[in-house]
Amino acid sequence: MPKILILNDSVYGSAFDLGDRITEVLADKGHSITREKAPTDDTLRQSEFDAVLAITSTTGSGDLPENLTQFWLQCQETFPVITGKPYGVIALGDSSYPEFCGSADKLDTLFQELAGTRVSEPCRIDALETPDPSEPALEWLQEWLALSGL
Ligand SMILES: Cc1cc2nc3c(=O)[nH]c(=O)nc-3n(C[C@H](O)[C@H](O)[C@H](O)COP(=O)(O)O)c2cc1C
């Protein structure tokens, strides 16, 4: 049974709601899920997982929410490699901000630096166009699972 590590952070709760939904869907498919809302660099070293999926919103000027910002800073310092493991990023944002879904770019770059396997483009969801983020996210998820061989 493939093990998926979900890193999930939010400011106002939408990305947590989406994390709930995705966890439910993956569990129904028989995947084993570990979900962390306040991960550290050690989460990548100590958790057993076959793939990592980040689900986050965007805040500030294209920034990650607080807990994932701390995680990102720690990873830049200690470099917990995830060699060859598939990773995916789902980001909520709003295209009225100049740095649309900048959080996705930050995590995409980080996971590449940590030697993860980039199986697909991050899923960037625009709150201006998509009132229910679960629809595009679940569509993206099916493709990501297939490309990751999960
Ligand atoms: C103060 C603030 C700053 C934001 N900055 C950005 C941004 O730089 N880029 C972006 O794409 N969206 C930005 N957003 C939009 C949020 O990412 C979007 O509304 C998202 O759906 C919020 O999800 P959450 O409820 O999980 O926090 C910002 C929203 C707020 C309130």
PDB file of N, CA and C in Angstrom, residues 3-37:
ATOM      1  N   LYS A   3       2.481   4.788   0.570  1.00  0.00           N
ATOM      2  CA  LYS A   3       2.336   5.749   1.678  1.00  0.00           C
ATOM      3  C   LYS A   3       2.572   7.151   1.150  1.00  0.00           C
ATOM      4  N   ILE A   4       1.605   8.020   1.412  1.00  0.00           N
ATOM      5  CA  ILE A   4       1.720   9.403   0.936  1.00  0.00           C
ATOM      6  C   ILE A   4       1.799  10.333   2.144  1.00  0.00           C
ATOM      7  N   LEU A   5       2.826  11.174   2.122  1.00  0.00           N
ATOM      8  CA  LEU A   5       2.970  12.194   3.158  1.00  0.00           C
ATOM      9  C   LEU A   5       2.339  13.476   2.643  1.00  0.00           C
ATOM     10  N   ILE A   6       1.340  13.985   3.368  1.00  0.00           N
ATOM     11  CA  ILE A   6       0.690  15.243   2.981  1.00  0.00           C
ATOM     12  C   ILE A   6       1.164  16.357   3.918  1.00  0.00           C
ATOM     13  N   LEU A   7       1.677  17.426   3.324  1.00  0.00           N
ATOM     14  CA  LEU A   7       2.068  18.617   4.082  1.00  0.00           C
ATOM     15  C   LEU A   7       1.007  19.668   3.801  1.00  0.00           C
ATOM     16  N   ASN A   8       0.324  20.129   4.826  1.00  0.00           N
ATOM     17  CA  ASN A   8      -0.879  20.935   4.606  1.00  0.00           C
ATOM     18  C   ASN A   8      -0.856  22.181   5.490  1.00  0.00           C
ATOM     19  N   ASP A   9      -0.968  23.352   4.855  1.00  0.00           N
ATOM     20  CA  ASP A   9      -1.043  24.590   5.641  1.00  0.00           C
ATOM     21  C   ASP A   9      -1.997  25.575   4.969  1.00  0.00           C
ATOM     22  N   SER A  10      -2.519  26.486   5.784  1.00  0.00           N
ATOM     23  CA  SER A  10      -3.581  27.387   5.344  1.00  0.00           C
ATOM     24  C   SER A  10      -3.548  28.610   6.233  1.00  0.00           C
ATOM     25  N   VAL A  11      -4.142  29.705   5.756  1.00  0.00           N
ATOM     26  CA  VAL A  11      -4.312  30.886   6.617  1.00  0.00           C
ATOM     27  C   VAL A  11      -5.763  30.944   7.109  1.00  0.00           C
ATOM     28  N   TYR A  12      -6.689  30.883   6.170  1.00  0.00           N
ATOM     29  CA  TYR A  12      -8.107  31.060   6.527  1.00  0.00           C
ATOM     30  C   TYR A  12      -8.917  29.766   6.506  1.00  0.00           C
ATOM     31  N   GLY A  13      -8.279  28.644   6.181  1.00  0.00           N
ATOM     32  CA  GLY A  13      -8.974  27.351   6.311  1.00  0.00           C
ATOM     33  C   GLY A  13      -9.306  26.632   5.025  1.00  0.00           C
ATOM     34  N   SER A  14      -9.329  27.342   3.868  1.00  0.00           N
ATOM     35  CA  SER A  14      -9.739  26.643   2.629  1.00  0.00           C
ATOM     36  C   SER A  14      -8.780  25.512   2.281  1.00  0.00           C
ATOM     37  N   ALA A  15      -7.491  25.734   2.463  1.00  0.00           N
ATOM     38  CA  ALA A  15      -6.530  24.681   2.106  1.00  0.00           C
ATOM     39  C   ALA A  15      -6.615  23.509   3.096  1.00  0.00           C
ATOM     40  N   PHE A  16      -7.077  23.777   4.321  1.00  0.00           N
ATOM     41  CA  PHE A  16      -7.312  22.664   5.254  1.00  0.00           C
ATOM     42  C   PHE A  16      -8.549  21.874   4.821  1.00  0.00           C
ATOM     43  N   ASP A  17      -9.598  22.584   4.397  1.00  0.00           N
ATOM     44  CA  ASP A  17     -10.797  21.872   3.907  1.00  0.00           C
ATOM     45  C   ASP A  17     -10.420  20.981   2.726  1.00  0.00           C
ATOM     46  N   LEU A  18      -9.597  21.535   1.832  1.00  0.00           N
ATOM     47  CA  LEU A  18      -9.165  20.754   0.676  1.00  0.00           C
ATOM     48  C   LEU A  18      -8.307  19.568   1.132  1.00  0.00           C
ATOM     49  N   GLY A  19      -7.461  19.797   2.131  1.00  0.00           N
ATOM     50  CA  GLY A  19      -6.650  18.703   2.688  1.00  0.00           C
ATOM     51  C   GLY A  19      -7.531  17.600   3.259  1.00  0.00           C
ATOM     52  N   ASP A  20      -8.631  17.979   3.933  1.00  0.00           N
ATOM     53  CA  ASP A  20      -9.580  16.984   4.470  1.00  0.00           C
ATOM     54  C   ASP A  20     -10.130  16.128   3.342  1.00  0.00           C
ATOM     55  N   ARG A  21     -10.553  16.809   2.279  1.00  0.00           N
ATOM     56  CA  ARG A  21     -11.209  16.121   1.153  1.00  0.00           C
ATOM     57  C   ARG A  21     -10.227  15.161   0.455  1.00  0.00           C
ATOM     58  N   ILE A  22      -9.016  15.656   0.229  1.00  0.00           N
ATOM     59  CA  ILE A  22      -8.025  14.835  -0.482  1.00  0.00           C
ATOM     60  C   ILE A  22      -7.603  13.642   0.387  1.00  0.00           C
ATOM     61  N   THR A  23      -7.476  13.855   1.664  1.00  0.00           N
ATOM     62  CA  THR A  23      -7.127  12.753   2.575  1.00  0.00           C
ATOM     63  C   THR A  23      -8.202  11.669   2.509  1.00  0.00           C
ATOM     64  N   GLU A  24      -9.464  12.124   2.495  1.00  0.00           N
ATOM     65  CA  GLU A  24     -10.600  11.193   2.426  1.00  0.00           C
ATOM     66  C   GLU A  24     -10.543  10.368   1.134  1.00  0.00           C
ATOM     67  N   VAL A  25     -10.328  11.073   0.027  1.00  0.00           N
ATOM     68  CA  VAL A  25     -10.309  10.406  -1.284  1.00  0.00           C
ATOM     69  C   VAL A  25      -9.157   9.403  -1.363  1.00  0.00           C
ATOM     70  N   LEU A  26      -7.989   9.797  -0.880  1.00  0.00           N
ATOM     71  CA  LEU A  26      -6.820   8.907  -0.949  1.00  0.00           C
ATOM     72  C   LEU A  26      -7.010   7.700  -0.025  1.00  0.00           C
ATOM     73  N   ALA A  27      -7.585   7.931   1.148  1.00  0.00           N
ATOM     74  CA  ALA A  27      -7.824   6.820   2.077  1.00  0.00           C
ATOM     75  C   ALA A  27      -8.823   5.843   1.464  1.00  0.00           C
ATOM     76  N   ASP A  28      -9.856   6.355   0.798  1.00  0.00           N
ATOM     77  CA  ASP A  28     -10.843   5.495   0.131  1.00  0.00           C
ATOM     78  C   ASP A  28     -10.191   4.638  -0.948  1.00  0.00           C
ATOM     79  N   LYS A  29      -9.141   5.177  -1.570  1.00  0.00           N
ATOM     80  CA  LYS A  29      -8.441   4.414  -2.608  1.00  0.00           C
ATOM     81  C   LYS A  29      -7.476   3.402  -2.014  1.00  0.00           C
ATOM     82  N   GLY A  30      -7.317   3.423  -0.684  1.00  0.00           N
ATOM     83  CA  GLY A  30      -6.458   2.437  -0.036  1.00  0.00           C
ATOM     84  C   GLY A  30      -5.045   2.925   0.243  1.00  0.00           C
ATOM     85  N   HIS A  31      -4.786   4.210   0.028  1.00  0.00           N
ATOM     86  CA  HIS A  31      -3.459   4.726   0.333  1.00  0.00           C
ATOM     87  C   HIS A  31      -3.321   4.948   1.840  1.00  0.00           C
ATOM     88  N   SER A  32      -2.093   4.817   2.302  1.00  0.00           N
ATOM     89  CA  SER A  32      -1.825   5.108   3.702  1.00  0.00           C
ATOM     90  C   SER A  32      -1.333   6.560   3.778  1.00  0.00           C
ATOM     91  N   ILE A  33      -2.004   7.360   4.585  1.00  0.00           N
ATOM     92  CA  ILE A  33      -1.728   8.807   4.598  1.00  0.00           C
ATOM     93  C   ILE A  33      -1.158   9.245   5.942  1.00  0.00           C
ATOM     94  N   THR A  34      -0.098  10.041   5.885  1.00  0.00           N
ATOM     95  CA  THR A  34       0.338  10.792   7.060  1.00  0.00           C
ATOM     96  C   THR A  34       0.164  12.257   6.688  1.00  0.00           C
ATOM     97  N   ARG A  35      -0.598  12.977   7.512  1.00  0.00           N
ATOM     98  CA  ARG A  35      -0.848  14.391   7.185  1.00  0.00           C
ATOM     99  C   ARG A  35      -0.253  15.262   8.284  1.00  0.00           C
ATOM    100  N   GLU A  36       0.594  16.205   7.873  1.00  0.00           N
ATOM    101  CA  GLU A  36       1.253  17.096   8.832  1.00  0.00           C
ATOM    102  C   GLU A  36       0.863  18.533   8.527  1.00  0.00           C
ATOM    103  N   LYS A  37       0.336  19.222   9.553  1.00  0.00           N
ATOM    104  CA  LYS A  37      -0.014  20.639   9.371  1.00  0.00           C
ATOM    105  C   LYS A  37       1.108  21.554   9.869  1.00  0.00           C
TER     106      LYS A  37
END
